[in-house]
């Protein structure tokens, strides 16, 4: 059995040319992203990420205007650190964009089902309770019977 290899190794050998350039570009963006994240404090790094390198600019997205403001203070230090990477010697500026995190809609939580028998038992129990608040609560629960269930 042969030794497992990284997918980019396999694809680079199979598709030279444009695909290889795309892989090299991805590697560069990953390297710059790691450098960027390592230069920021942990809290700020979790709210900002590198989007692209284009025309001598690094484009960075921040969750909110507050994080973008904090990031703006870091630009001179970041420019100096990023210019040390191969191919980024001519990096002129860092552009910040605010891109709020879009949360995926959550699925409704599991809803318990009350069978007819369960509702009957709750109602019978409520009939024997002297405490009016508890009796009322049990009766309300009994009314949540799922129709069509037994």
mmCIF file of C-alpha atoms in Angstrom:
data_model
loop_
_atom_site.group_PDB
_atom_site.id
_atom_site.type_symbol
_atom_site.label_atom_id
_atom_site.label_comp_id
_atom_site.label_asym_id
_atom_site.label_seq_id
_atom_site.Cartn_x
_atom_site.Cartn_y
_atom_site.Cartn_z
ATOM 1 C CA UNK A 1 0.000 0.000 0.000
ATOM 2 C CA UNK A 2 1.343 3.421 -0.893
ATOM 3 C CA UNK A 3 1.879 6.229 1.595
ATOM 4 C CA UNK A 4 -0.978 8.796 1.750
ATOM 5 C CA UNK A 5 -0.162 12.071 0.004
ATOM 6 C CA UNK A 6 -1.626 15.530 0.298
ATOM 7 C CA UNK A 7 -4.345 16.322 -2.229
ATOM 8 C CA UNK A 8 -2.547 19.422 -3.523
ATOM 9 C CA UNK A 9 0.492 17.256 -4.383
ATOM 10 C CA UNK A 10 -1.640 14.911 -6.436
ATOM 11 C CA UNK A 11 -3.504 17.701 -8.205
ATOM 12 C CA UNK A 12 -0.375 19.749 -8.921
ATOM 13 C CA UNK A 13 1.177 16.830 -10.762
ATOM 14 C CA UNK A 14 -1.998 16.078 -12.710
ATOM 15 C CA UNK A 15 -2.933 19.615 -13.777
ATOM 16 C CA UNK A 16 0.101 21.800 -14.497
ATOM 17 C CA UNK A 17 -0.308 25.426 -15.534
ATOM 18 C CA UNK A 18 -3.279 27.411 -14.301
ATOM 19 C CA UNK A 19 -4.197 24.917 -11.627
ATOM 20 C CA UNK A 20 -0.656 24.987 -10.297
ATOM 21 C CA UNK A 21 -0.813 28.793 -10.195
ATOM 22 C CA UNK A 22 -4.062 28.587 -8.241
ATOM 23 C CA UNK A 23 -2.465 26.245 -5.733
ATOM 24 C CA UNK A 24 0.563 28.539 -5.369
ATOM 25 C CA UNK A 25 -1.766 31.505 -4.854
ATOM 26 C CA UNK A 26 -3.681 29.579 -2.195
ATOM 27 C CA UNK A 27 -0.446 28.700 -0.417
ATOM 28 C CA UNK A 28 0.606 32.349 -0.458
ATOM 29 C CA UNK A 29 -2.743 33.508 0.948
ATOM 30 C CA UNK A 30 -2.549 30.853 3.647
ATOM 31 C CA UNK A 31 0.986 31.927 4.583
ATOM 32 C CA UNK A 32 -0.040 35.593 4.755
ATOM 33 C CA UNK A 33 -3.126 34.690 6.761
ATOM 34 C CA UNK A 34 -1.014 32.773 9.291
ATOM 35 C CA UNK A 35 1.419 35.685 9.607
ATOM 36 C CA UNK A 36 -1.475 38.088 10.068
ATOM 37 C CA UNK A 37 -3.142 35.931 12.738
ATOM 38 C CA UNK A 38 0.150 35.436 14.595
ATOM 39 C CA UNK A 39 0.707 39.206 14.829
ATOM 40 C CA UNK A 40 -2.698 39.968 16.329
ATOM 41 C CA UNK A 41 -3.852 39.354 19.871
ATOM 42 C CA UNK A 42 -6.088 36.296 20.126
ATOM 43 C CA UNK A 43 -9.316 38.227 20.594
ATOM 44 C CA UNK A 44 -8.763 40.515 17.593
ATOM 45 C CA UNK A 45 -7.554 37.632 15.437
ATOM 46 C CA UNK A 46 -10.812 35.766 16.006
ATOM 47 C CA UNK A 47 -12.771 38.697 14.520
ATOM 48 C CA UNK A 48 -10.598 39.475 11.487
ATOM 49 C CA UNK A 49 -9.463 37.439 8.495
ATOM 50 C CA UNK A 50 -7.520 37.940 5.295
ATOM 51 C CA UNK A 51 -9.741 38.042 2.212
ATOM 52 C CA UNK A 52 -7.320 38.739 -0.626
ATOM 53 C CA UNK A 53 -4.082 40.275 -1.836
ATOM 54 C CA UNK A 54 -4.552 42.538 -4.824
ATOM 55 C CA UNK A 55 -2.759 45.491 -6.420
ATOM 56 C CA UNK A 56 -0.302 45.945 -3.548
ATOM 57 C CA UNK A 57 -3.046 45.785 -0.931
ATOM 58 C CA UNK A 58 -4.061 43.237 1.654
ATOM 59 C CA UNK A 59 -7.826 43.147 2.100
ATOM 60 C CA UNK A 60 -8.983 42.126 5.561
ATOM 61 C CA UNK A 61 -12.543 41.546 6.768
ATOM 62 C CA UNK A 62 -13.636 42.388 10.302
ATOM 63 C CA UNK A 63 -16.846 41.331 12.059
ATOM 64 C CA UNK A 64 -17.893 44.850 13.015
ATOM 65 C CA UNK A 65 -16.850 48.471 12.877
ATOM 66 C CA UNK A 66 -15.536 48.176 16.437
ATOM 67 C CA UNK A 67 -13.119 45.394 15.422
ATOM 68 C CA UNK A 68 -12.183 47.291 12.263
ATOM 69 C CA UNK A 69 -11.299 50.311 14.404
ATOM 70 C CA UNK A 70 -9.071 48.192 16.632
ATOM 71 C CA UNK A 71 -7.493 46.658 13.533
ATOM 72 C CA UNK A 72 -6.839 50.096 12.028
ATOM 73 C CA UNK A 73 -4.429 50.814 14.888
ATOM 74 C CA UNK A 74 -2.476 47.675 13.979
ATOM 75 C CA UNK A 75 -1.985 48.514 10.275
ATOM 76 C CA UNK A 76 1.551 50.020 10.497
ATOM 77 C CA UNK A 77 2.860 47.031 12.481
ATOM 78 C CA UNK A 78 1.098 44.542 10.216
ATOM 79 C CA UNK A 79 2.431 46.166 7.044
ATOM 80 C CA UNK A 80 5.949 45.867 8.359
ATOM 81 C CA UNK A 81 5.457 42.196 9.295
ATOM 82 C CA UNK A 82 3.780 41.251 6.010
ATOM 83 C CA UNK A 83 6.410 42.991 3.872
ATOM 84 C CA UNK A 84 8.960 40.531 5.255
ATOM 85 C CA UNK A 85 7.222 37.682 3.414
ATOM 86 C CA UNK A 86 8.463 36.677 -0.009
ATOM 87 C CA UNK A 87 6.459 38.389 -2.743
ATOM 88 C CA UNK A 88 5.009 41.059 -0.460
ATOM 89 C CA UNK A 89 7.934 43.452 -0.373
ATOM 90 C CA UNK A 90 5.857 46.020 -2.300
ATOM 91 C CA UNK A 91 2.736 45.791 -0.133
ATOM 92 C CA UNK A 92 1.461 49.373 0.062
ATOM 93 C CA UNK A 93 -1.561 49.288 2.311
ATOM 94 C CA UNK A 94 -4.160 47.265 4.162
ATOM 95 C CA UNK A 95 -7.800 47.812 3.332
ATOM 96 C CA UNK A 96 -10.392 46.900 5.954
ATOM 97 C CA UNK A 97 -13.925 45.762 5.204
ATOM 98 C CA UNK A 98 -16.726 45.228 7.651
ATOM 99 C CA UNK A 99 -18.510 41.958 7.000
ATOM 100 C CA UNK A 100 -20.800 40.970 9.846
ATOM 101 C CA UNK A 101 -20.974 37.273 10.524
ATOM 102 C CA UNK A 102 -24.151 35.804 9.120
ATOM 103 C CA UNK A 103 -25.510 33.128 11.357
ATOM 104 C CA UNK A 104 -27.160 30.153 9.787
ATOM 105 C CA UNK A 105 -30.757 29.824 10.861
ATOM 106 C CA UNK A 106 -31.052 27.358 13.665
ATOM 107 C CA UNK A 107 -33.289 24.367 13.349
ATOM 108 C CA UNK A 108 -36.159 24.429 15.805
ATOM 109 C CA UNK A 109 -35.258 22.637 18.977
ATOM 110 C CA UNK A 110 -36.674 19.209 19.613
ATOM 111 C CA UNK A 111 -40.165 19.480 20.913
ATOM 112 C CA UNK A 112 -41.371 16.816 23.282
ATOM 113 C CA UNK A 113 -44.571 15.056 22.328
ATOM 114 C CA UNK A 114 -47.250 14.304 24.894
ATOM 115 C CA UNK A 115 -49.273 11.194 24.112
ATOM 116 C CA UNK A 116 -53.002 10.883 24.790
ATOM 117 C CA UNK A 117 -52.243 8.488 27.622
ATOM 118 C CA UNK A 118 -49.716 10.927 29.115
ATOM 119 C CA UNK A 119 -52.260 13.767 28.915
ATOM 120 C CA UNK A 120 -54.884 11.562 30.583
ATOM 121 C CA UNK A 121 -52.470 10.695 33.413
ATOM 122 C CA UNK A 122 -51.605 14.356 33.984
ATOM 123 C CA UNK A 123 -55.294 15.289 34.084
ATOM 124 C CA UNK A 124 -56.060 12.504 36.572
ATOM 125 C CA UNK A 125 -53.155 13.618 38.736
ATOM 126 C CA UNK A 126 -54.340 17.238 38.586
ATOM 127 C CA UNK A 127 -57.796 16.143 39.796
ATOM 128 C CA UNK A 128 -56.256 14.809 43.019
ATOM 129 C CA UNK A 129 -54.083 17.861 43.830
ATOM 130 C CA UNK A 130 -55.281 20.356 46.473
ATOM 131 C CA UNK A 131 -52.780 23.097 45.591
ATOM 132 C CA UNK A 132 -54.560 25.299 42.999
ATOM 133 C CA UNK A 133 -51.355 26.556 41.327
ATOM 134 C CA UNK A 134 -49.982 23.042 40.859
ATOM 135 C CA UNK A 135 -53.363 21.727 39.684
ATOM 136 C CA UNK A 136 -53.598 24.563 37.140
ATOM 137 C CA UNK A 137 -50.055 23.858 35.866
ATOM 138 C CA UNK A 138 -50.784 20.135 35.421
ATOM 139 C CA UNK A 139 -54.036 20.883 33.588
ATOM 140 C CA UNK A 140 -52.214 23.254 31.222
ATOM 141 C CA UNK A 141 -49.611 20.557 30.531
ATOM 142 C CA UNK A 142 -52.348 18.007 29.857
ATOM 143 C CA UNK A 143 -53.771 20.306 27.161
ATOM 144 C CA UNK A 144 -50.499 19.936 25.150
ATOM 145 C CA UNK A 145 -51.556 16.500 24.021
ATOM 146 C CA UNK A 146 -50.312 15.699 20.520
ATOM 147 C CA UNK A 147 -53.265 14.834 18.317
ATOM 148 C CA UNK A 148 -52.953 11.506 16.516
ATOM 149 C CA UNK A 149 -50.562 10.059 19.126
ATOM 150 C CA UNK A 150 -51.489 7.323 21.554
#
